[in-house]
CSV table of C-alpha atoms in Angstrom, one decimal:
chain,number,residue,atom,x,y,z
A,219,MET,CA,-0.3,-0.2,0.0
A,220,THR,CA,1.8,3.1,-1.0
A,221,PHE,CA,0.3,6.5,0.0
A,222,PHE,CA,2.4,8.8,-1.3
A,223,PRO,CA,3.2,7.5,-5.0
A,224,ASP,CA,5.2,10.3,-7.5
A,225,ALA,CA,1.7,10.2,-9.9
A,226,GLN,CA,-0.3,11.8,-7.5
A,227,THR,CA,2.0,14.6,-6.8
A,228,LEU,CA,0.4,18.2,-6.4
A,229,VAL,CA,3.4,20.5,-6.8
A,230,GLN,CA,6.7,19.8,-7.2
A,231,PHE,CA,9.9,22.2,-5.8
A,232,GLY,CA,12.8,20.3,-6.8
A,233,ASN,CA,13.4,17.5,-5.2
A,234,ILE,CA,10.6,18.2,-3.0
A,235,GLY,CA,6.9,17.3,-3.8
A,236,ILE,CA,3.8,18.1,-2.3
A,237,LYS,CA,1.2,15.4,-2.3
A,238,TRP,CA,-2.4,15.3,-3.0
A,239,TYR,CA,-3.0,13.1,0.3
A,240,ALA,CA,-1.0,14.9,2.4
A,241,VAL,CA,-3.5,18.4,1.0
A,242,LEU,CA,-6.7,16.7,2.1
A,243,MET,CA,-5.3,15.2,4.9
A,244,ILE,CA,-4.6,19.0,5.9
A,245,THR,CA,-7.7,20.0,4.5
A,246,GLY,CA,-9.9,17.8,6.9
A,247,VAL,CA,-7.8,18.5,9.7
A,248,GLY,CA,-8.5,22.6,9.1
A,249,VAL,CA,-12.2,21.7,8.9
A,250,THR,CA,-12.2,19.6,11.7
A,251,PHE,CA,-10.5,22.5,13.6
A,252,LEU,CA,-12.8,25.0,12.7
A,253,PHE,CA,-15.6,23.2,13.8
A,254,SER,CA,-14.0,22.4,16.9
A,255,LEU,CA,-13.4,25.9,17.5
A,256,ARG,CA,-17.0,26.7,17.6
A,257,GLU,CA,-17.9,24.4,19.8
A,258,MET,CA,-14.9,25.1,22.2
A,259,LYS,CA,-15.7,28.8,22.2
A,260,LYS,CA,-19.3,27.8,23.3
A,261,CYS,CA,-17.6,25.9,26.2
A,262,GLY,CA,-15.4,28.7,27.2
A,263,TYR,CA,-12.1,28.0,26.0
A,264,ASN,CA,-10.1,30.6,24.2
A,265,ILE,CA,-8.5,30.0,20.8
A,266,GLU,CA,-4.8,29.2,22.3
A,267,VAL,CA,-6.4,25.8,24.2
A,268,ALA,CA,-7.9,24.7,20.5
A,269,GLU,CA,-4.8,25.6,18.6
A,270,ASP,CA,-2.1,23.8,21.8
A,271,LEU,CA,-4.8,20.7,21.0
A,272,ALA,CA,-5.1,20.8,17.1
A,273,ILE,CA,-1.3,20.8,17.0
A,274,GLY,CA,-0.6,18.7,19.5
A,275,CYS,CA,-3.4,15.7,19.0
A,276,PHE,CA,-2.3,16.4,14.8
A,277,LEU,CA,1.3,15.2,15.4
A,278,TRP,CA,0.9,12.5,18.0
A,279,GLY,CA,-1.7,11.4,15.4
A,280,ILE,CA,0.8,11.2,13.1
A,281,VAL,CA,3.0,9.3,15.1
A,282,GLY,CA,0.6,7.3,16.0
A,283,ALA,CA,-0.8,6.3,12.7
A,284,ARG,CA,2.4,5.5,11.4
A,285,LEU,CA,3.2,2.8,14.4
A,286,TRP,CA,0.0,0.7,14.4
A,287,TYR,CA,0.6,0.7,10.6
A,288,CYS,CA,3.9,-0.7,11.4
A,289,LEU,CA,3.3,-2.6,14.0
A,290,PHE,CA,0.3,-4.7,12.3
A,291,PHE,CA,1.7,-4.4,8.6
A,292,ASP,CA,5.2,-6.5,9.2
A,293,ILE,CA,6.7,-5.6,12.0
A,294,SER,CA,9.3,-7.8,11.9
A,295,TYR,CA,10.3,-5.9,8.1
A,296,TYR,CA,10.3,-2.7,10.2
A,297,LEU,CA,12.7,-3.8,13.1
A,298,GLN,CA,15.1,-5.3,10.4
A,299,ASP,CA,15.9,-1.8,9.8
A,300,PRO,CA,14.2,0.4,11.9
A,301,ILE,CA,15.1,3.4,10.1
A,302,ARG,CA,11.7,2.8,7.5
A,303,ILE,CA,9.7,3.3,10.4
A,304,PHE,CA,10.8,7.1,10.1
A,305,GLN,CA,10.5,6.7,6.3
A,306,ILE,CA,7.0,7.9,6.1
A,307,TYR,CA,7.2,9.1,2.8
A,308,ASN,CA,7.0,5.5,1.5
A,309,GLY,CA,3.4,5.3,2.3
A,310,GLY,CA,2.0,3.7,5.6
A,311,LEU,CA,-0.5,5.2,8.2
A,312,ALA,CA,-3.5,4.0,9.8
A,313,ILE,CA,-5.9,6.2,11.5
A,314,GLN,CA,-6.8,4.0,14.2
A,315,GLY,CA,-3.5,4.2,15.8
A,316,GLY,CA,-3.8,7.8,15.2
A,317,LEU,CA,-7.1,8.3,17.3
A,318,PHE,CA,-5.3,6.3,20.1
A,319,ALA,CA,-2.5,8.7,19.8
A,320,GLY,CA,-4.4,11.8,19.7
A,321,ALA,CA,-6.7,10.9,22.5
A,322,LEU,CA,-3.6,10.0,24.6
A,323,TYR,CA,-2.4,13.9,24.0
A,324,GLY,CA,-5.7,15.3,24.7
A,325,LEU,CA,-5.8,13.3,28.1
A,326,TYR,CA,-1.9,14.5,29.1
A,327,TYR,CA,-3.1,17.9,28.0
A,328,ALA,CA,-6.1,18.0,29.8
A,329,ASN,CA,-5.2,16.7,32.7
A,330,LYS,CA,-2.2,19.3,32.6
A,331,HIS,CA,-4.5,22.4,32.4
A,332,LYS,CA,-7.3,20.9,34.7
A,333,PHE,CA,-9.8,20.5,32.3
A,334,ASN,CA,-12.4,18.2,32.2
A,335,PHE,CA,-11.3,15.6,29.4
A,336,MET,CA,-14.3,14.4,27.9
A,337,ARG,CA,-15.8,18.0,27.6
A,338,LEU,CA,-12.8,18.4,25.5
A,339,ALA,CA,-13.5,15.4,23.9
A,340,ASP,CA,-17.2,16.2,23.2
A,341,CYS,CA,-16.0,19.5,21.6
A,342,ILE,CA,-13.6,17.8,19.5
A,343,VAL,CA,-14.1,13.6,18.5
A,344,PRO,CA,-17.8,14.3,16.6
A,345,ASN,CA,-15.7,16.6,14.4
A,346,MET,CA,-13.1,14.1,13.7
A,347,LEU,CA,-15.8,12.6,11.1
A,348,ILE,CA,-15.6,15.4,8.7
A,349,ALA,CA,-11.9,15.0,8.5
A,350,GLN,CA,-11.9,11.2,7.8
A,351,ALA,CA,-14.8,11.7,5.4
A,352,ILE,CA,-12.3,14.5,3.5
A,353,GLY,CA,-9.2,12.0,4.0
A,354,ARG,CA,-10.6,9.2,2.6
A,355,TRP,CA,-10.6,11.1,-0.9
A,356,GLY,CA,-6.9,11.3,-0.5
A,357,ASN,CA,-7.0,6.9,-0.9
A,358,PHE,CA,-9.1,7.8,-3.8
A,359,ILE,CA,-6.2,9.5,-5.7
A,360,ASN,CA,-3.6,7.0,-4.4
A,361,GLN,CA,-5.6,4.6,-5.7
A,362,GLU,CA,-5.9,2.3,-2.3
A,363,ALA,CA,-8.3,1.1,0.2
A,364,HIS,CA,-10.1,0.0,-2.4
A,365,GLY,CA,-12.6,-3.4,-2.2
A,366,ALA,CA,-12.1,-6.5,-4.7
A,367,PRO,CA,-12.6,-6.5,-8.4
A,368,VAL,CA,-15.8,-5.9,-10.2
A,369,THR,CA,-17.2,-5.0,-13.4
A,370,GLU,CA,-17.5,-2.1,-15.2
A,371,ALA,CA,-21.1,-2.2,-15.1
A,372,TYR,CA,-20.9,-1.8,-11.6
A,373,PHE,CA,-20.2,1.8,-12.0
A,374,ASN,CA,-23.3,2.6,-13.9
A,375,HIS,CA,-24.6,5.1,-11.4
A,376,PHE,CA,-21.2,6.2,-10.4
A,377,PRO,CA,-19.7,9.5,-11.4
A,378,GLU,CA,-17.2,9.1,-14.6
A,379,PHE,CA,-14.1,10.3,-12.6
A,380,ILE,CA,-14.2,7.6,-9.8
A,381,LYS,CA,-15.2,4.8,-12.3
A,382,ASN,CA,-12.0,6.0,-14.5
A,383,ASN,CA,-9.8,6.3,-11.0
A,384,MET,CA,-11.1,3.0,-9.8
A,385,PHE,CA,-9.4,1.3,-13.0
A,386,ILE,CA,-6.1,-0.2,-11.5
A,387,GLY,CA,-3.8,-2.4,-13.5
A,388,GLY,CA,-6.4,-3.4,-16.1
A,389,GLN,CA,-9.3,-4.2,-13.5
A,390,TYR,CA,-12.1,-1.8,-12.0
A,391,TYR,CA,-12.4,-2.2,-8.3
A,392,ALA,CA,-14.9,-1.6,-5.2
A,393,PRO,CA,-14.7,2.0,-4.1
A,394,THR,CA,-14.6,0.9,-0.7
A,395,PHE,CA,-13.3,4.6,-0.1
A,396,LEU,CA,-16.3,6.1,-0.9
A,397,TYR,CA,-18.7,4.5,1.1
A,398,GLU,CA,-16.4,5.6,4.1
A,399,SER,CA,-16.2,8.9,3.1
A,400,VAL,CA,-20.2,9.1,2.7
A,401,LEU,CA,-20.4,7.0,5.9
A,402,ASN,CA,-18.4,9.5,7.8
A,403,LEU,CA,-19.8,12.6,6.5
A,404,LEU,CA,-23.8,11.2,7.8
A,405,GLY,CA,-22.4,10.1,11.1
A,406,PHE,CA,-21.1,13.9,11.5
A,407,VAL,CA,-24.5,15.3,10.0
A,408,LEU,CA,-26.2,13.3,11.9
A,409,ILE,CA,-24.3,13.9,15.7
A,410,TYR,CA,-23.9,17.8,14.5
A,411,PHE,CA,-27.0,18.7,13.0
A,412,VAL,CA,-29.4,16.7,14.3
A,413,ILE,CA,-28.7,14.8,17.4
A,414,LYS,CA,-27.3,18.1,19.2
A,415,LYS,CA,-30.6,20.1,17.8
A,416,LEU,CA,-32.9,17.7,19.1
A,417,ASN,CA,-30.7,17.8,22.5
A,418,GLU,CA,-31.2,21.5,22.9
A,419,LYS,CA,-35.0,21.1,23.0
A,420,TYR,CA,-35.2,18.0,25.1
A,421,HIS,CA,-31.9,17.9,26.7
A,422,PHE,CA,-31.2,14.4,27.0
A,423,MET,CA,-27.4,13.7,26.6
A,424,LYS,CA,-24.7,13.9,29.1
A,425,ARG,CA,-21.3,14.9,28.9
A,426,GLY,CA,-19.2,12.2,27.0
A,427,ASP,CA,-22.3,11.7,24.8
A,428,GLY,CA,-20.9,13.4,21.8
A,429,VAL,CA,-18.0,11.1,22.1
A,430,TYR,CA,-19.7,7.9,22.7
A,431,PHE,CA,-22.2,8.6,19.3
A,432,TYR,CA,-19.0,8.6,17.5
A,433,LEU,CA,-17.6,5.7,18.4
A,434,VAL,CA,-20.8,3.7,17.8
A,435,TRP,CA,-20.9,5.2,14.3
A,436,TYR,CA,-17.4,5.0,13.2
A,437,GLY,CA,-17.6,1.5,14.8
A,438,TRP,CA,-20.0,0.1,12.8
A,439,SER,CA,-19.7,1.8,9.8
A,440,ARG,CA,-15.8,1.0,9.6
A,441,PHE,CA,-16.7,-2.4,10.5
A,442,ILE,CA,-18.8,-2.9,7.6
A,443,VAL,CA,-16.3,-1.5,4.9
A,444,GLU,CA,-13.4,-2.9,6.4
A,445,GLY,CA,-15.0,-6.4,5.2
A,446,MET,CA,-15.2,-5.5,1.9
A,447,ARG,CA,-11.4,-4.2,1.7
A,448,THR,CA,-8.8,-6.0,0.2
A,449,ASP,CA,-5.6,-4.6,2.2
A,450,SER,CA,-6.6,-4.7,5.9
A,451,LEU,CA,-3.8,-5.0,8.5
A,452,MET,CA,-4.3,-8.1,9.9
A,453,PHE,CA,-3.9,-9.5,13.6
A,454,GLY,CA,-3.1,-13.5,12.7
A,455,PRO,CA,-6.9,-14.2,11.2
A,456,ILE,CA,-8.7,-11.3,12.3
A,457,ARG,CA,-9.2,-7.6,10.7
A,458,MET,CA,-7.3,-5.3,12.9
A,459,ALA,CA,-9.9,-2.4,12.0
A,460,GLN,CA,-12.9,-4.8,12.4
A,461,LEU,CA,-11.8,-5.7,15.9
A,462,ILE,CA,-11.2,-2.1,17.2
A,463,SER,CA,-14.1,-1.2,15.5
A,464,VAL,CA,-16.2,-3.9,17.6
A,465,VAL,CA,-14.1,-2.2,20.7
A,466,PHE,CA,-15.5,1.2,20.1
A,467,ILE,CA,-19.2,0.1,19.3
A,468,PHE,CA,-19.0,-1.7,22.5
A,469,VAL,CA,-17.6,1.3,24.4
A,470,GLY,CA,-19.9,3.7,23.0
A,471,VAL,CA,-23.1,1.8,23.8
A,472,LEU,CA,-21.6,1.0,27.4
A,473,GLY,CA,-21.1,4.7,27.7
A,474,TYR,CA,-24.1,6.1,26.2
A,475,LEU,CA,-26.0,3.9,28.8
A,476,GLY,CA,-24.1,5.2,31.6
A,477,LEU,CA,-21.8,2.7,33.1
A,478,PHE,CA,-18.5,4.4,32.8
A,479,ARG,CA,-20.1,7.5,35.1
A,480,LYS,CA,-21.3,5.1,37.6
A,481,PHE,CA,-17.6,4.1,38.2
A,482,MET,CA,-15.7,7.4,37.4
A,483,LYS,CA,-17.0,9.8,39.9
A,484,GLU,CA,-16.5,13.5,38.5
A,485,SER,CA,-15.0,15.9,41.1
A,486,LYS,CA,-17.6,18.1,42.9
A,487,PRO,CA,-17.9,21.1,40.9
A,488,LEU,CA,-16.6,24.6,42.1
A,489,MET,CA,-19.3,26.7,43.2
A,490,LEU,CA,-19.3,30.8,42.1
A,491,PHE,CA,-22.0,32.8,43.5
A,492,ASP,CA,-22.7,36.3,42.3
A,493,LEU,CA,-23.1,38.4,46.2
A,494,ASP,CA,-26.1,41.3,45.6
A,495,GLY,CA,-29.5,39.5,45.0
A,496,THR,CA,-28.0,36.2,45.2
A,497,LEU,CA,-26.6,35.5,48.6
A,498,LEU,CA,-27.0,38.9,50.2
A,499,ASP,CA,-30.2,40.8,49.6
A,500,THR,CA,-28.6,44.8,48.9
A,501,GLU,CA,-31.5,45.5,46.7
A,502,PRO,CA,-32.9,48.3,49.3
A,503,ALA,CA,-29.1,49.8,49.8
A,504,ILE,CA,-28.7,49.7,46.3
A,505,LEU,CA,-31.7,51.7,45.5
A,506,GLU,CA,-31.8,53.7,48.6
A,507,THR,CA,-28.4,54.8,47.3
A,508,TYR,CA,-29.1,55.5,43.9
A,509,ARG,CA,-32.4,57.5,44.7
A,510,HIS,CA,-29.7,59.6,47.2
A,511,LEU,CA,-27.7,60.2,44.1
A,512,PHE,CA,-30.5,61.3,42.2
A,513,GLU,CA,-32.1,63.4,44.6
A,514,LYS,CA,-28.9,64.8,44.5
A,515,TYR,CA,-27.9,65.2,41.1
A,516,ARG,CA,-31.0,65.1,39.6
A,517,THR,CA,-34.7,64.7,40.7
A,518,ALA,CA,-36.1,61.7,42.8
A,519,ASP,CA,-38.9,61.3,40.4
A,520,GLU,CA,-36.3,60.3,37.6
A,521,PHE,CA,-35.4,57.3,39.7
A,522,ASP,CA,-38.7,55.4,38.2
A,523,LYS,CA,-39.6,51.9,38.1
A,524,GLU,CA,-37.6,50.9,34.9
A,525,LYS,CA,-34.4,52.8,36.1
A,526,GLN,CA,-34.3,50.6,39.4
A,527,LEU,CA,-35.0,47.8,37.8
A,528,GLU,CA,-32.3,48.8,35.2
A,529,VAL,CA,-29.5,49.0,37.6
A,530,LEU,CA,-29.8,45.9,39.3
A,531,GLY,CA,-26.6,43.8,37.9
A,532,PRO,CA,-24.8,46.0,35.6
A,533,PRO,CA,-21.3,47.5,37.4
A,534,LEU,CA,-21.7,51.3,38.3
A,535,ALA,CA,-18.9,52.5,35.9
A,536,LYS,CA,-21.6,51.3,33.0
A,537,MET,CA,-24.4,53.0,34.6
A,538,PHE,CA,-23.2,56.3,36.0
A,539,PRO,CA,-22.1,57.8,32.4
A,540,LYS,CA,-25.5,56.9,31.2
A,541,TYR,CA,-27.5,58.4,33.9
A,542,PHE,CA,-25.3,61.4,35.3
A,543,PRO,CA,-23.2,62.2,32.0
A,544,ASP,CA,-21.7,65.6,33.2
A,545,LYS,CA,-20.3,63.7,36.6
A,546,ASN,CA,-16.7,62.6,37.1
A,547,VAL,CA,-18.0,58.4,37.1
A,548,ASP,CA,-14.6,58.0,39.9
A,549,GLU,CA,-15.5,60.3,42.0
A,550,LEU,CA,-19.5,59.6,41.9
A,551,ILE,CA,-18.5,55.8,42.4
A,552,ASN,CA,-16.6,56.5,45.6
A,553,GLU,CA,-19.3,58.4,46.7
A,554,TYR,CA,-22.2,55.7,46.1
A,555,ARG,CA,-19.8,53.1,48.0
A,556,GLU,CA,-19.2,55.8,50.9
A,557,TYR,CA,-23.2,56.2,51.2
A,558,ASN,CA,-23.6,52.7,50.4
A,559,PHE,CA,-21.5,51.2,53.0
A,560,LYS,CA,-23.1,53.6,56.1
A,561,ILE,CA,-26.5,52.2,55.2
A,562,HIS,CA,-25.7,48.4,55.1
A,563,PRO,CA,-26.5,47.4,58.4
A,564,GLU,CA,-29.7,49.2,58.2
A,565,PHE,CA,-30.5,48.0,54.7
A,566,VAL,CA,-28.9,44.4,53.8
A,567,LYS,CA,-29.9,41.4,54.8
A,568,PRO,CA,-28.9,37.5,53.7
A,569,MET,CA,-31.2,35.6,51.5
A,570,GLU,CA,-33.0,33.3,52.7
A,571,ASN,CA,-31.3,29.9,53.5
A,572,ALA,CA,-28.0,31.2,51.9
A,573,GLU,CA,-26.2,30.8,55.3
A,574,ASP,CA,-27.4,27.0,55.4
A,575,LEU,CA,-26.3,26.5,51.6
A,576,LEU,CA,-23.1,27.9,51.9
A,577,LYS,CA,-22.4,26.0,55.1
A,578,SER,CA,-23.5,22.5,53.3
A,579,LEU,CA,-21.5,22.8,50.6
A,580,LYS,CA,-18.6,23.6,52.4
A,581,GLU,CA,-19.2,20.6,54.9
A,582,GLU,CA,-19.2,18.3,51.9
A,583,GLY,CA,-16.1,19.2,50.6
A,584,TYR,CA,-17.1,22.2,48.1
A,585,LYS,CA,-15.2,24.9,46.7
A,586,ILE,CA,-16.8,28.5,46.9
A,587,GLY,CA,-15.7,31.7,45.3
A,588,ILE,CA,-17.8,35.2,44.8
A,589,VAL,CA,-17.4,37.0,41.5
A,590,SER,CA,-19.1,40.4,42.1
A,591,THR,CA,-19.6,43.8,40.3
A,592,LYS,CA,-18.6,45.0,43.6
A,593,PHE,CA,-15.4,45.8,45.0
A,594,ASN,CA,-13.8,43.5,47.2
A,595,ASP,CA,-14.1,46.0,50.4
A,596,GLY,CA,-17.4,45.7,49.6
A,597,VAL,CA,-18.3,42.2,49.1
A,598,LYS,CA,-16.2,41.4,52.3
A,599,LEU,CA,-18.3,44.0,54.2
A,600,GLY,CA,-21.5,42.5,53.1
A,601,LEU,CA,-20.3,38.5,53.8
A,602,ASP,CA,-18.8,40.1,57.6
A,603,LEU,CA,-22.1,41.3,58.4
A,604,PHE,CA,-23.5,38.1,58.4
A,605,ASN,CA,-20.2,35.8,59.3
A,606,LEU,CA,-20.5,34.7,55.9
A,607,THR,CA,-17.0,34.8,55.2
A,608,GLN,CA,-15.9,31.7,56.7
A,609,TYR,CA,-17.6,29.6,54.0
A,610,VAL,CA,-15.8,31.8,51.0
A,611,ASP,CA,-12.5,30.7,49.7
A,612,VAL,CA,-12.0,33.5,47.4
A,613,ILE,CA,-13.6,36.8,46.2
A,614,VAL,CA,-13.2,38.3,42.5
A,615,GLY,CA,-14.5,42.2,43.1
A,616,GLN,CA,-14.3,44.9,40.3
A,617,ASN,CA,-11.0,45.7,41.4
A,618,ASP,CA,-9.8,42.5,40.3
A,619,VAL,CA,-10.2,42.4,37.1
A,620,GLN,CA,-10.3,44.4,33.8
A,621,HIS,CA,-13.7,44.1,33.0
A,622,GLY,CA,-16.4,43.3,34.5
A,623,LYS,CA,-19.3,40.9,33.7
A,624,PRO,CA,-20.9,40.3,31.1
A,625,ASN,CA,-17.4,39.6,30.8
A,626,PRO,CA,-16.3,35.8,32.0
A,627,GLU,CA,-13.0,37.3,33.1
A,628,GLY,CA,-14.1,37.1,36.8
A,629,ILE,CA,-15.1,33.6,36.3
A,630,PHE,CA,-11.9,32.1,34.8
A,631,LYS,CA,-9.8,34.4,37.5
A,632,ALA,CA,-11.9,32.9,40.4
A,633,CYS,CA,-11.3,29.3,38.7
A,634,GLN,CA,-7.6,29.8,38.5
A,635,MET,CA,-7.4,31.6,41.8
A,636,LEU,CA,-8.8,28.0,43.5
A,637,ASN,CA,-7.0,25.8,41.0
A,638,GLU,CA,-9.8,24.4,39.0
A,639,GLY,CA,-11.0,24.2,35.6
A,640,HIS,CA,-13.8,26.3,34.6
A,641,ASP,CA,-15.6,23.5,32.9
A,642,SER,CA,-16.5,21.9,36.5
A,643,CYS,CA,-18.0,25.3,37.4
A,644,ILE,CA,-21.4,26.1,38.3
A,645,TYR,CA,-22.2,30.1,38.6
A,646,VAL,CA,-25.3,31.2,40.7
A,647,GLY,CA,-26.9,35.1,39.4
A,648,ASP,CA,-29.9,36.8,40.0
A,649,SER,CA,-29.7,38.9,36.8
A,650,ALA,CA,-29.3,38.4,32.7
A,651,THR,CA,-25.6,39.8,33.2
A,652,ASP,CA,-25.2,36.8,35.8
A,653,ILE,CA,-26.4,34.7,33.1
A,654,VAL,CA,-24.6,36.0,29.8
A,655,ALA,CA,-21.4,36.0,32.1
A,656,ALA,CA,-21.7,32.1,32.9
A,657,HIS,CA,-22.6,31.4,29.4
A,658,ASN,CA,-19.4,33.6,28.0
A,659,ALA,CA,-17.4,31.3,30.4
A,660,GLY,CA,-18.9,28.2,29.1
A,661,VAL,CA,-20.1,27.3,33.0
A,662,TYR,CA,-23.3,25.8,34.2
A,663,SER,CA,-25.5,28.7,35.0
A,664,ILE,CA,-28.0,29.1,37.4
A,665,GLY,CA,-30.5,31.5,37.9
A,666,TYR,CA,-32.1,32.7,41.1
A,667,ILE,CA,-35.5,34.6,41.3
A,668,PHE,CA,-36.5,36.6,44.2
A,669,ASN,CA,-37.7,39.6,42.6
A,670,GLU,CA,-40.6,38.6,40.3
A,671,ASP,CA,-40.1,41.6,38.4
A,672,ARG,CA,-37.2,40.6,37.0
A,673,ILE,CA,-37.9,37.0,36.1
A,674,GLN,CA,-38.9,37.6,32.5
A,675,ALA,CA,-35.5,39.3,31.9
A,676,LEU,CA,-33.9,36.0,34.0
A,677,LYS,CA,-35.6,33.9,31.6
A,678,ASP,CA,-34.4,35.5,28.7
A,679,ALA,CA,-30.9,34.9,29.3
A,680,LYS,CA,-31.7,31.2,29.1
A,681,PRO,CA,-29.9,29.9,32.3
A,682,ASN,CA,-29.3,26.1,32.7
A,683,VAL,CA,-31.8,25.9,35.5
A,684,ILE,CA,-33.9,28.7,37.4
A,685,ILE,CA,-34.8,28.4,41.4
A,686,HIS,CA,-37.0,30.4,43.5
A,687,ASP,CA,-35.5,28.9,46.6
A,688,LEU,CA,-31.0,28.5,47.2
A,689,LYS,CA,-31.6,25.7,48.8
A,690,ASP,CA,-32.8,23.8,46.0
A,691,ILE,CA,-29.1,24.0,44.9
A,692,LYS,CA,-28.1,21.3,47.3
A,693,GLU,CA,-29.9,18.8,44.9
A,694,ILE,CA,-28.7,20.3,41.4
A,695,VAL,CA,-25.3,20.2,42.1
A,696,LYS,CA,-25.7,15.6,42.7
A,697,GLU,CA,-27.5,15.8,39.7
A,698,ASP,CA,-26.1,14.4,36.4
A,699,HIS,CA,-26.9,17.5,34.4
A,700,PRO,CA,-27.2,17.5,30.5
A,701,TRP,CA,-25.3,18.0,27.7
A,702,THR,CA,-26.1,21.7,27.2
A,703,TYR,CA,-24.6,24.3,24.6
A,704,ASN,CA,-22.8,25.3,27.5
A,705,MET,CA,-22.2,21.9,28.9
A,706,MET,CA,-22.1,21.1,32.7
């Protein structure tokens, strides 16, 4: 099996030629990267993570594909002169070996950076089908990975160019490359466009299910097509690709049925909370402070119901230029804080069941953080008033970030401070701004409603779940959550 015959060179530069097979393989990887990047951005991973994984998995995938081929094609031939193993230009790659090596690199990368491996894999692995579909056309150009001899009439309903290139050495051969390419493309469409869309409505998928669907689809389709090929790598009397395909199907089915989740418990999710309107009922203090500023610099009547709802959630630096354009924002923020701090004991109280929830989570070993648009001293003041500081591991306030919510910077910083990956994090907030920040970070979001006037805005932000009582979180954190567009 020759993977890079000279006749299949796309461009020649002196003694160096660029092969069609290589171009198609790189194209497949590139398209897979673009689809994976789209999914990873939804889950809060930045482009650097996507690039690192793409390069690492590709390079190690080539190594794995080469070693797998050498091992099962004729290991004694390569051991007689080990330098032949490195002569990849003479042909010899096996995709299943590449999948194993790429997966091992992904596992290493996820553990190193404290990411959830299955969540990363869900973003990437199903998209491998499109790379495989494109890559099989390299086999077509190289006139390999074909089936048994067939008659010319076999191609009556095929495009002429396929028929012509399947005429090899005076004989027509079945285009098994095409069968697998089409099946791979169908599998990609099924998972990426059909199953995921259905899941957005019915929420039936769990973390890892994207990978399990891939294994089952690729496993059965490769098993069928491999049985038609004439150039299979063998393990004794067994076609190696069919043996691995059976393993893929077995693992995929058991994984989807939840067997692995029963024996491989996930670590406890990191619990992050907004402060105002979530753990502390600071709404009266916020409104009273704004009212004080309106009375001083505008009129009390102008601080109507619409503005009262609008100021709950966004940072001061965003709201003050809108309401007080002729005032210095920094000076106004200082004035706001001074008055707000003074009235805290009178106007602030903890939310119902807030202390009970924090105490329970702490006793069960959860790490707890606060991510707020308030400055740190304001957060600490509120927590200290009601002895809640003892339950909190980290505080990320407005002065700790360059960009406030809905930018996800604060959530990422809290995860970093707690030495945890963001992909096993739950963020609890009471405003649309909080939920959008959670979406931007790719974390599971809980919308807490205590003000019925704001319920529609919170629903429109589409949190993963909405609660009316903080104690409900005790059960939510123990659930096996669905695989939503920003997966738990």
